[in-house]
Short mmCIF file of C-alpha atoms in Angstrom, two decimals:
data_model
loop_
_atom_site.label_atom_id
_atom_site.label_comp_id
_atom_site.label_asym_id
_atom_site.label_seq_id
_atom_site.Cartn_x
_atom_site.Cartn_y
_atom_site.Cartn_z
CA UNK A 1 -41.34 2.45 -0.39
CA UNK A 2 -39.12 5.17 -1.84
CA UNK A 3 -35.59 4.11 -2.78
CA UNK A 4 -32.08 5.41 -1.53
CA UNK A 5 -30.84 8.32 -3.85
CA UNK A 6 -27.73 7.24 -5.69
CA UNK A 7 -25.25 10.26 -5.39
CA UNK A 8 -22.20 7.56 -5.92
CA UNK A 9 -18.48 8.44 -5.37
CA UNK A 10 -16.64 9.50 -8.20
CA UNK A 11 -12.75 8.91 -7.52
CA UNK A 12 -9.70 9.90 -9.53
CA UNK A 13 -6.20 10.98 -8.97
CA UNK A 14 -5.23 14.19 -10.33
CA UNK A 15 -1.43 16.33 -9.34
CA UNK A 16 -1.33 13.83 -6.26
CA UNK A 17 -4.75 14.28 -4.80
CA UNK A 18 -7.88 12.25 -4.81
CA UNK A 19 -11.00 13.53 -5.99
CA UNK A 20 -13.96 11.83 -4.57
CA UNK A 21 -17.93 13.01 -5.33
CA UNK A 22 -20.14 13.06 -2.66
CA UNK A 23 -21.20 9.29 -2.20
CA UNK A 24 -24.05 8.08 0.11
CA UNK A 25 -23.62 10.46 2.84
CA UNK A 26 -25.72 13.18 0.38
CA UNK A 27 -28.21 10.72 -0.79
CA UNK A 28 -30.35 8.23 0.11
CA UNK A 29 -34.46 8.11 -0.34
CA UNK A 30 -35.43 9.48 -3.96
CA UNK A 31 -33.76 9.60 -7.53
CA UNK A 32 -30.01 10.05 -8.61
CA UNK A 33 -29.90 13.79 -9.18
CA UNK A 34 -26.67 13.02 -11.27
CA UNK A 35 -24.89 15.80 -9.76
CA UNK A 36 -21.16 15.16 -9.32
CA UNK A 37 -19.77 17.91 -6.30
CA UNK A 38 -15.43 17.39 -6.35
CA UNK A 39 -14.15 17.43 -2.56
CA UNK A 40 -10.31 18.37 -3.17
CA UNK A 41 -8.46 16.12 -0.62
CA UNK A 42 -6.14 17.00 2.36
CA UNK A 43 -3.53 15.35 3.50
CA UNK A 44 -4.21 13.55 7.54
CA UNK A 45 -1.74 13.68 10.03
CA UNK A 46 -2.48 10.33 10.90
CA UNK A 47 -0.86 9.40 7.71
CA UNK A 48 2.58 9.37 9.23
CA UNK A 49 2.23 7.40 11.47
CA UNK A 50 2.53 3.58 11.13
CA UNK A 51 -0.09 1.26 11.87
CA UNK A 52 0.88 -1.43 14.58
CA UNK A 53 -0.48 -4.74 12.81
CA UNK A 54 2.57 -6.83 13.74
CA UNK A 55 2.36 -7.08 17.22
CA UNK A 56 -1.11 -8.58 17.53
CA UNK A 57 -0.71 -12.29 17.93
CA UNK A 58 -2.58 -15.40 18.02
CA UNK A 59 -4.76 -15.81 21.63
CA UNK A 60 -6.47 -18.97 23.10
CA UNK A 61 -9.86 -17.69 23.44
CA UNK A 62 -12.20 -19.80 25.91
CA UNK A 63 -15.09 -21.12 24.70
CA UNK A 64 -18.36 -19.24 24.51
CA UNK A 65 -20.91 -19.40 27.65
CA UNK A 66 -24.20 -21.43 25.53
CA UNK A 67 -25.94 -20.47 28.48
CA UNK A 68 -25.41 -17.07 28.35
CA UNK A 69 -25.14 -16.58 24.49
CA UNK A 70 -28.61 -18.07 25.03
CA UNK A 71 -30.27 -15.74 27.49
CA UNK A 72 -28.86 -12.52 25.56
CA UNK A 73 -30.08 -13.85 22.18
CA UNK A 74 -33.82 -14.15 23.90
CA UNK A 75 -33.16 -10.81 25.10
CA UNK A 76 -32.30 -9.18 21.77
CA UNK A 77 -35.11 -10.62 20.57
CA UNK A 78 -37.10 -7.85 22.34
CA UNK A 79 -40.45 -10.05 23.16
CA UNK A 80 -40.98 -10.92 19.11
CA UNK A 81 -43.71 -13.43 19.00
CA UNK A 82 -43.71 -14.43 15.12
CA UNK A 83 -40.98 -16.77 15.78
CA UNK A 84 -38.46 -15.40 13.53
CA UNK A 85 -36.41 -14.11 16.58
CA UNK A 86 -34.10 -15.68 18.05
CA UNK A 87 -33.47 -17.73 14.52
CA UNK A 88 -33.29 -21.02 15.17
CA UNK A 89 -31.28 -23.59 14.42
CA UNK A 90 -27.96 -21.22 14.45
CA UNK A 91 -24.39 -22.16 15.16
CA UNK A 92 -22.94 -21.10 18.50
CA UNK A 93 -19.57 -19.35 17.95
CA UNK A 94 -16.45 -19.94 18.78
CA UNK A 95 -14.51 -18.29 21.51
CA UNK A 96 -13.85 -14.49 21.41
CA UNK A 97 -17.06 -13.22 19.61
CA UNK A 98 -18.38 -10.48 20.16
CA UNK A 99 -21.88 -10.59 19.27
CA UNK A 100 -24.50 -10.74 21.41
CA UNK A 101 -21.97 -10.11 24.12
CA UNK A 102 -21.85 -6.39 22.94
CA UNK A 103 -23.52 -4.10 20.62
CA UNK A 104 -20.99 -2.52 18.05
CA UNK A 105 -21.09 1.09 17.12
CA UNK A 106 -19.20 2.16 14.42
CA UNK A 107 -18.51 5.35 12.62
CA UNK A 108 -18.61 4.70 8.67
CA UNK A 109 -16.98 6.42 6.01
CA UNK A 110 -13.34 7.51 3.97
CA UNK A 111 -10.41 9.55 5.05
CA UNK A 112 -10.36 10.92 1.55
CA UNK A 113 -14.13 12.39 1.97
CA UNK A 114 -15.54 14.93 3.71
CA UNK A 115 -19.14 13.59 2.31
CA UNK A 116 -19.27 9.90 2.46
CA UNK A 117 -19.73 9.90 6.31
CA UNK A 118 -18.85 11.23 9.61
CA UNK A 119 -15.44 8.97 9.89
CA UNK A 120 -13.89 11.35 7.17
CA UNK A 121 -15.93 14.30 7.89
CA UNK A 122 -14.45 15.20 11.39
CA UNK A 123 -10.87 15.95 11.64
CA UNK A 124 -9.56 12.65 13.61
CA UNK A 125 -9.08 13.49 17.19
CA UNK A 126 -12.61 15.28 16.88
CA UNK A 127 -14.46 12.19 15.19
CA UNK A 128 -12.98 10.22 17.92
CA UNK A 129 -14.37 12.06 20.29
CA UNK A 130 -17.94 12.35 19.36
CA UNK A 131 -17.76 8.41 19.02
CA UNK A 132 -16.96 8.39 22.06
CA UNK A 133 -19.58 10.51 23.12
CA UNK A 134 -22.08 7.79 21.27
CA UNK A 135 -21.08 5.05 23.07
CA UNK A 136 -21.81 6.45 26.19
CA UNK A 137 -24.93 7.23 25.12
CA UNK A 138 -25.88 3.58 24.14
CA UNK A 139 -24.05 2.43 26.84
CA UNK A 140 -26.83 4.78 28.92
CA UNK A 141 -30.17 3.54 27.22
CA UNK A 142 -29.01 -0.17 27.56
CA UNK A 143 -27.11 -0.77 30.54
CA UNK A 144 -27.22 -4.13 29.63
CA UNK A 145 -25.17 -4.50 27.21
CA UNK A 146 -21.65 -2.87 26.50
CA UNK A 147 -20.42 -1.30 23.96
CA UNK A 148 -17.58 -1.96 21.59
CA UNK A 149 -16.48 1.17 18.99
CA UNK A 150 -15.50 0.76 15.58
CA UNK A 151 -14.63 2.43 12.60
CA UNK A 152 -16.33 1.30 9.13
CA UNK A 153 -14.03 2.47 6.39
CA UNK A 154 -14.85 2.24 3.25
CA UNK A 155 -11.77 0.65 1.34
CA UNK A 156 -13.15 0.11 -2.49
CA UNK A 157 -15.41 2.87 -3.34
CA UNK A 158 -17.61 2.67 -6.25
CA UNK A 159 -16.76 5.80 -8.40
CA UNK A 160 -18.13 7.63 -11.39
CA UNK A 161 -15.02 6.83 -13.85
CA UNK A 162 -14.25 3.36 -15.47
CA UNK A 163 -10.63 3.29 -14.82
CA UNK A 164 -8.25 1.70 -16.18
CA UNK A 165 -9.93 -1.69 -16.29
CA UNK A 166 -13.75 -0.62 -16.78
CA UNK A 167 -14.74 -1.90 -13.05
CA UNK A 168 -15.89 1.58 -11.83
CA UNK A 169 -13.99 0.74 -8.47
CA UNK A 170 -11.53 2.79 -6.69
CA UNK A 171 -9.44 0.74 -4.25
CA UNK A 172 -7.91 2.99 -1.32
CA UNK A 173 -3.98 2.50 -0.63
CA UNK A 174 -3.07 0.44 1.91
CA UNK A 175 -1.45 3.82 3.86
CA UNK A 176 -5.12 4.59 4.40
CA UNK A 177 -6.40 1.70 5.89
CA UNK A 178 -2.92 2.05 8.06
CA UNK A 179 -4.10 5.43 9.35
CA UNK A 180 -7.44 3.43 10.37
CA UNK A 181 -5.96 1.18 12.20
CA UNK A 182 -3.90 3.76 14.17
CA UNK A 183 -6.96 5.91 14.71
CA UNK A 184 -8.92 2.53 15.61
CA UNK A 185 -6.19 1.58 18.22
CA UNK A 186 -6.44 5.20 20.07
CA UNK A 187 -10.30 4.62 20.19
CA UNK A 188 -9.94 0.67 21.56
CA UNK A 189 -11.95 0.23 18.26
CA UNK A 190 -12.25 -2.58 15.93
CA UNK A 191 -12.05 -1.89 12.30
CA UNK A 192 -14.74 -3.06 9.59
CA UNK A 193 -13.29 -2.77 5.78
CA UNK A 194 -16.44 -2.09 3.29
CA UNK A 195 -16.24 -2.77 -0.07
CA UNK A 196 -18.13 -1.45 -2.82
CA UNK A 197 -17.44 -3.63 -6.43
CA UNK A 198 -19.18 -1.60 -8.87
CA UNK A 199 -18.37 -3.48 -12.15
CA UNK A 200 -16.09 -5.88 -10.46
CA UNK A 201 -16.61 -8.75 -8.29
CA UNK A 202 -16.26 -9.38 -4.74
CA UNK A 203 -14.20 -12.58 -5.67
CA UNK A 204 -12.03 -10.17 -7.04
CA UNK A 205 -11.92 -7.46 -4.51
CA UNK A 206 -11.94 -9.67 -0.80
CA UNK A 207 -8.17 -11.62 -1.47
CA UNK A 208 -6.72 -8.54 -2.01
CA UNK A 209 -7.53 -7.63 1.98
CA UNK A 210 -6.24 -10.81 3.18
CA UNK A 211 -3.41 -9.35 4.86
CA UNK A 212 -5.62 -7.17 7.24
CA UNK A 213 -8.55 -9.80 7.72
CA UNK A 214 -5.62 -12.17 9.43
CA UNK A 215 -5.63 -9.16 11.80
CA UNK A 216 -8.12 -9.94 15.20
CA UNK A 217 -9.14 -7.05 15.36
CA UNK A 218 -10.36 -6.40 11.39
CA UNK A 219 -13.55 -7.61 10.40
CA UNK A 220 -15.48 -7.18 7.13
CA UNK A 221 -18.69 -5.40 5.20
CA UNK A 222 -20.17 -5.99 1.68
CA UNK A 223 -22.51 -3.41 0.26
CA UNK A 224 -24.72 -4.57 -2.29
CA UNK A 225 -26.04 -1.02 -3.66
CA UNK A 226 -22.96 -0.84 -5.95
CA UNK A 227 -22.65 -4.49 -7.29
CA UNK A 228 -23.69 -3.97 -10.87
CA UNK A 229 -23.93 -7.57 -12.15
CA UNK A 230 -25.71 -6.11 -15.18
CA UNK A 231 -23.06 -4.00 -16.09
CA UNK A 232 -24.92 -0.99 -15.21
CA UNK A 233 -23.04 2.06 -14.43
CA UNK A 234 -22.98 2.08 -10.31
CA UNK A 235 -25.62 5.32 -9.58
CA UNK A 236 -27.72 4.08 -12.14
CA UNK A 237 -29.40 1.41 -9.93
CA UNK A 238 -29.37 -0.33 -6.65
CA UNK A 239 -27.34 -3.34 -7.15
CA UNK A 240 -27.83 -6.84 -5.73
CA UNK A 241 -25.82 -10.08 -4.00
CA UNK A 242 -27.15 -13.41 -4.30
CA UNK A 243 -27.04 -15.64 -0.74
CA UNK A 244 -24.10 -17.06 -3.23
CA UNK A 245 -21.69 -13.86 -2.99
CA UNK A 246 -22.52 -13.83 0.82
CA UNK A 247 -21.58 -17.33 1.35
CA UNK A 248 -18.42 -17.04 -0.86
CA UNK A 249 -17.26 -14.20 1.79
CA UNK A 250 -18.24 -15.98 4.57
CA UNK A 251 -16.23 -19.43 3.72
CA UNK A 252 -13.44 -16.99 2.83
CA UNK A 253 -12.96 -15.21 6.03
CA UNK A 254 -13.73 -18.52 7.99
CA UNK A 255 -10.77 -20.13 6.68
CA UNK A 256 -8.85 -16.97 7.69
CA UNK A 257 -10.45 -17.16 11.23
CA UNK A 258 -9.15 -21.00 11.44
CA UNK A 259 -5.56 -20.69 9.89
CA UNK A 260 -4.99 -17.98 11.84
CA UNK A 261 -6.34 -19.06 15.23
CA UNK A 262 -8.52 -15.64 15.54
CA UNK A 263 -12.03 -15.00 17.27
CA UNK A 264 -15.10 -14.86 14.88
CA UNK A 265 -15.28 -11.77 12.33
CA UNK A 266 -18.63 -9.78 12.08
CA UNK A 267 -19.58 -9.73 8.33
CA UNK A 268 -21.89 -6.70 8.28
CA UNK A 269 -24.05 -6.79 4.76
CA UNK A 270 -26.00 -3.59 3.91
CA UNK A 271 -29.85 -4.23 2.73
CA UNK A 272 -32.65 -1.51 2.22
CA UNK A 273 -34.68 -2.87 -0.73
CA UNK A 274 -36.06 -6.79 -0.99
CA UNK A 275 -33.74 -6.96 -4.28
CA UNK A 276 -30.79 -5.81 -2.54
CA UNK A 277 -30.25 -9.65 -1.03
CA UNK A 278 -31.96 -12.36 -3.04
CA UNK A 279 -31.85 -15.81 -1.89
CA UNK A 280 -31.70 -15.03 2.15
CA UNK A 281 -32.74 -18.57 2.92
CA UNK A 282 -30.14 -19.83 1.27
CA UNK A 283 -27.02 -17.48 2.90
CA UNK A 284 -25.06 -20.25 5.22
CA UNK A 285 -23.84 -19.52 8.91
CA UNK A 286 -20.70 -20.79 10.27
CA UNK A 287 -19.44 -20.63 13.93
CA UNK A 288 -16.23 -18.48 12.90
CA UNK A 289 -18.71 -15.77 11.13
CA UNK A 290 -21.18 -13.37 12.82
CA UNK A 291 -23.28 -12.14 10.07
CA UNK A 292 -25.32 -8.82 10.46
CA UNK A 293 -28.05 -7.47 7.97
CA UNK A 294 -27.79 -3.96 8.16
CA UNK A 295 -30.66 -2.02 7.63
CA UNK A 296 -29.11 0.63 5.58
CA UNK A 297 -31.68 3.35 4.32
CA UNK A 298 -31.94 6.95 5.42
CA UNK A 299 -35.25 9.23 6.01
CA UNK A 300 -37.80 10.18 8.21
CA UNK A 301 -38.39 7.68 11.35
CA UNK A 302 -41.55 6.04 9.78
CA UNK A 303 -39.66 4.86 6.76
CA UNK A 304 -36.78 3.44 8.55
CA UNK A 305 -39.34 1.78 10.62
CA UNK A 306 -41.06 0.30 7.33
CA UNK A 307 -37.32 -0.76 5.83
CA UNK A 308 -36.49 -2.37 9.07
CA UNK A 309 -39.41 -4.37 9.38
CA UNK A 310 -40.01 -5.74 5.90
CA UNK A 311 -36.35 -6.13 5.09
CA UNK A 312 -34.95 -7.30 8.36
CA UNK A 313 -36.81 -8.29 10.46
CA UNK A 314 -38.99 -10.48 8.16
CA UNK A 315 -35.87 -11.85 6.66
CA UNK A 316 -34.07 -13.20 9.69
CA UNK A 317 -30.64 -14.37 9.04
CA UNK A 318 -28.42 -14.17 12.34
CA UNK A 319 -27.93 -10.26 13.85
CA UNK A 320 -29.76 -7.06 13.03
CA UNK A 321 -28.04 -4.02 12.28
CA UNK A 322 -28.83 -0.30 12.06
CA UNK A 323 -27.92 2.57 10.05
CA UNK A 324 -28.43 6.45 11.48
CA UNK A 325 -27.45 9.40 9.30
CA UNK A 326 -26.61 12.92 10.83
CA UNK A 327 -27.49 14.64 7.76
CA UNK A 328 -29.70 12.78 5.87
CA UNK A 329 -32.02 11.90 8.89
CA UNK A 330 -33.48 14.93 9.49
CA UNK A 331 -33.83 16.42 5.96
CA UNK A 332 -37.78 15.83 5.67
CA UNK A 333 -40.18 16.33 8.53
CA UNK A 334 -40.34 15.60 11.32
CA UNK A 335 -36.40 16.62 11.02
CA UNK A 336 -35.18 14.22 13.44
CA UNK A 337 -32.70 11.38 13.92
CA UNK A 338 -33.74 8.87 15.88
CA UNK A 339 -32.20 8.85 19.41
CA UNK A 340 -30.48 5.39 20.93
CA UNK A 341 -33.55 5.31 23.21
CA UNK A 342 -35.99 5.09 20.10
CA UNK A 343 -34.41 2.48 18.39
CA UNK A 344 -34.50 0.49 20.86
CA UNK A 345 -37.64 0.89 21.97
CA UNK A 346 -38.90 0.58 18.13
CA UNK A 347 -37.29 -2.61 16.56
CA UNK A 348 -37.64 -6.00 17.26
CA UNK A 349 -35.14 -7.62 17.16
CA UNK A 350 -32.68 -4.90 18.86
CA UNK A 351 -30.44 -4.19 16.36
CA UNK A 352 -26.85 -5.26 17.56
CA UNK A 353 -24.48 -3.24 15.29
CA UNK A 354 -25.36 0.32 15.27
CA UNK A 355 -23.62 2.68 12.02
CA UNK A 356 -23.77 6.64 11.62
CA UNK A 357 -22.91 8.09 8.57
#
């Protein structure tokens, strides 16, 4: 199984601007080249504008349809006969979730960055668009189920330079994630903050979010490629989280979902090695969390095929997830990126949150 390339983010602030090295978005499936490619940044218009977080208030959501939740669990399952799918023995959520009751697609990626994913890539009204254009097309190859858009941002990027502190970590202002939010509200989006530790901690790194995860509408990813427990230099290695870290996150944002009165937030973890997530009979569920394994790798169709199936879907947790790159996709042969269509005639169990880069 050949490993995501490590081409990590390198962020510092030089004469007002953020520098940011191509992260992810340039490499996936081989060895760290070790090549470090400066994007100067440019200001966004959506910048000036101020996010509207204040006006969102707590809702009485009814409760969830068993029934229902039932039937469209056995559906996602997509006919799997090892038993793994639908996993048993899970909590039914409370009211307002989303899962199974639509499939998320998300955009994923950093205003700052033209190369960490399409979200940043696209000038704004333009990325919106062609999101747009994506939903439709799941929407078309499964009528079944609808489609809610989202934007995955990434909000503590793993970068190339210690810091001030030695954590490797860059954490975006807060006027970025603003400008997410107002892009996410023109788009009837929801918004997924990512976090990438480095030589920090997500103990560290999740309060400081708090503020936004009290927001409905805000929900949360964790990508274990850049959590260096070792104290390995992020790029050097694929990192790891124990079922531990996962748990910690998920207790965390369920006591924000029940002081706050708010429907159940998607925690979307990223996974393409075995190492990536140790302990995955051990992660706990609650009904306030939705928790999504994201298959995460890029290459040819085969090999996501392979990743999915040894690192998903024979590691069932709760909700599948699946990651398509524009770029990266169709750099070997056959040169293509699999269509909505294919996944979901490929995977079992569908995959439920769907992420380009």
């Amino acid at each position: 199984m050949k490993l995501k390339t490590l081409v990590l983010s390198a962020t510092f602030v030089a004469s007002a601007a953020l520098l940011l090295n191509s992260c992810s978005q340039n490499g996936s499936n081989a060895k760290t080249d070790g090549k470090k490619t400066a994007a100067a940044v440019k200001g966004d218009s959506a910048q000036a504008e101020t996010a509207d977080t204040l006006s969102v208030k707590k809702s009485t959501y009814p409760p969830v349809d068993k029934k229902l939740y039932d039937s469209l669990m056995k559906f996602n399952a997509h006919g799997d006969t090892t038993g793994r799918w639908p996993v048993k023995n899970t909590p039914y959520p409370i009211g307002g979730a989303i899962l199974p009751f639509k499939r998320v697609v998300a955009y994923y990626g950093n205003l700052y960055s033209k190369r960490m994913g399409i979200l940043g890539e696209l000038p704004p009204n333009e990325m919106l668009a062609k999101l747009k254009g994506e939903v439709k097309h799941w929407e078309k190859a499964d009528p079944k189920t609808p489609v809610q858009p989202a934007l995955h941002y990434i909000a503590v990027v793993a970068q190339g330079d210690g810091g001030k502190d030695g954590k490797f970590r860059y954490r975006m202002p807060f006027k970025q994630i603003d400008s997410v939010l107002v892009l996410a509200k023109k788009a009837h989006a929801i918004v997924f903050l990512d976090v990438q530790v480095a030589l920090s901690n997500i103990r560290a790194e999740l309060p400081l979010l708090e503020k936004y995860l009290e927001l409905p509408q805000v929900h949360f990813g964790m990508d274990p490629e850049f959590s260096m427990k070792d104290g390995t230099h992020p790029g050097k290695k694929i990192g790891t989280y124990d079922a531990d870290d996962i748990n910690y996150v998920s207790d965390y944002l369920a006591k924000i979902v029940k002081k706050n009165g708010l429907p159940p937030k998607i925690l979307v973890v990223h996974r393409f090695t075995k190492k990536m997530v140790t302990n995955y009979k051990s992660i706990k569920l609650h009904p306030e969390i939705q928790l999504v394994m994201n298959m995460d790798g890029w290459g040819e169709p085969d090999l996501k095929t392979g990743t999915y199936r040894y690192f998903i879907n024979q590691e069932p947790v709760q909700f599948t997830g699946f990651k398509l790159f524009y770029k990266n996709d169709i750099k070997k042969p056959p040169h293509h990126m699999l269509t909505p269509e294919e996944v979901l005639s490929r995977y079992k169990p569908y995959p439920i949150y769907i992420q380009y880069q």
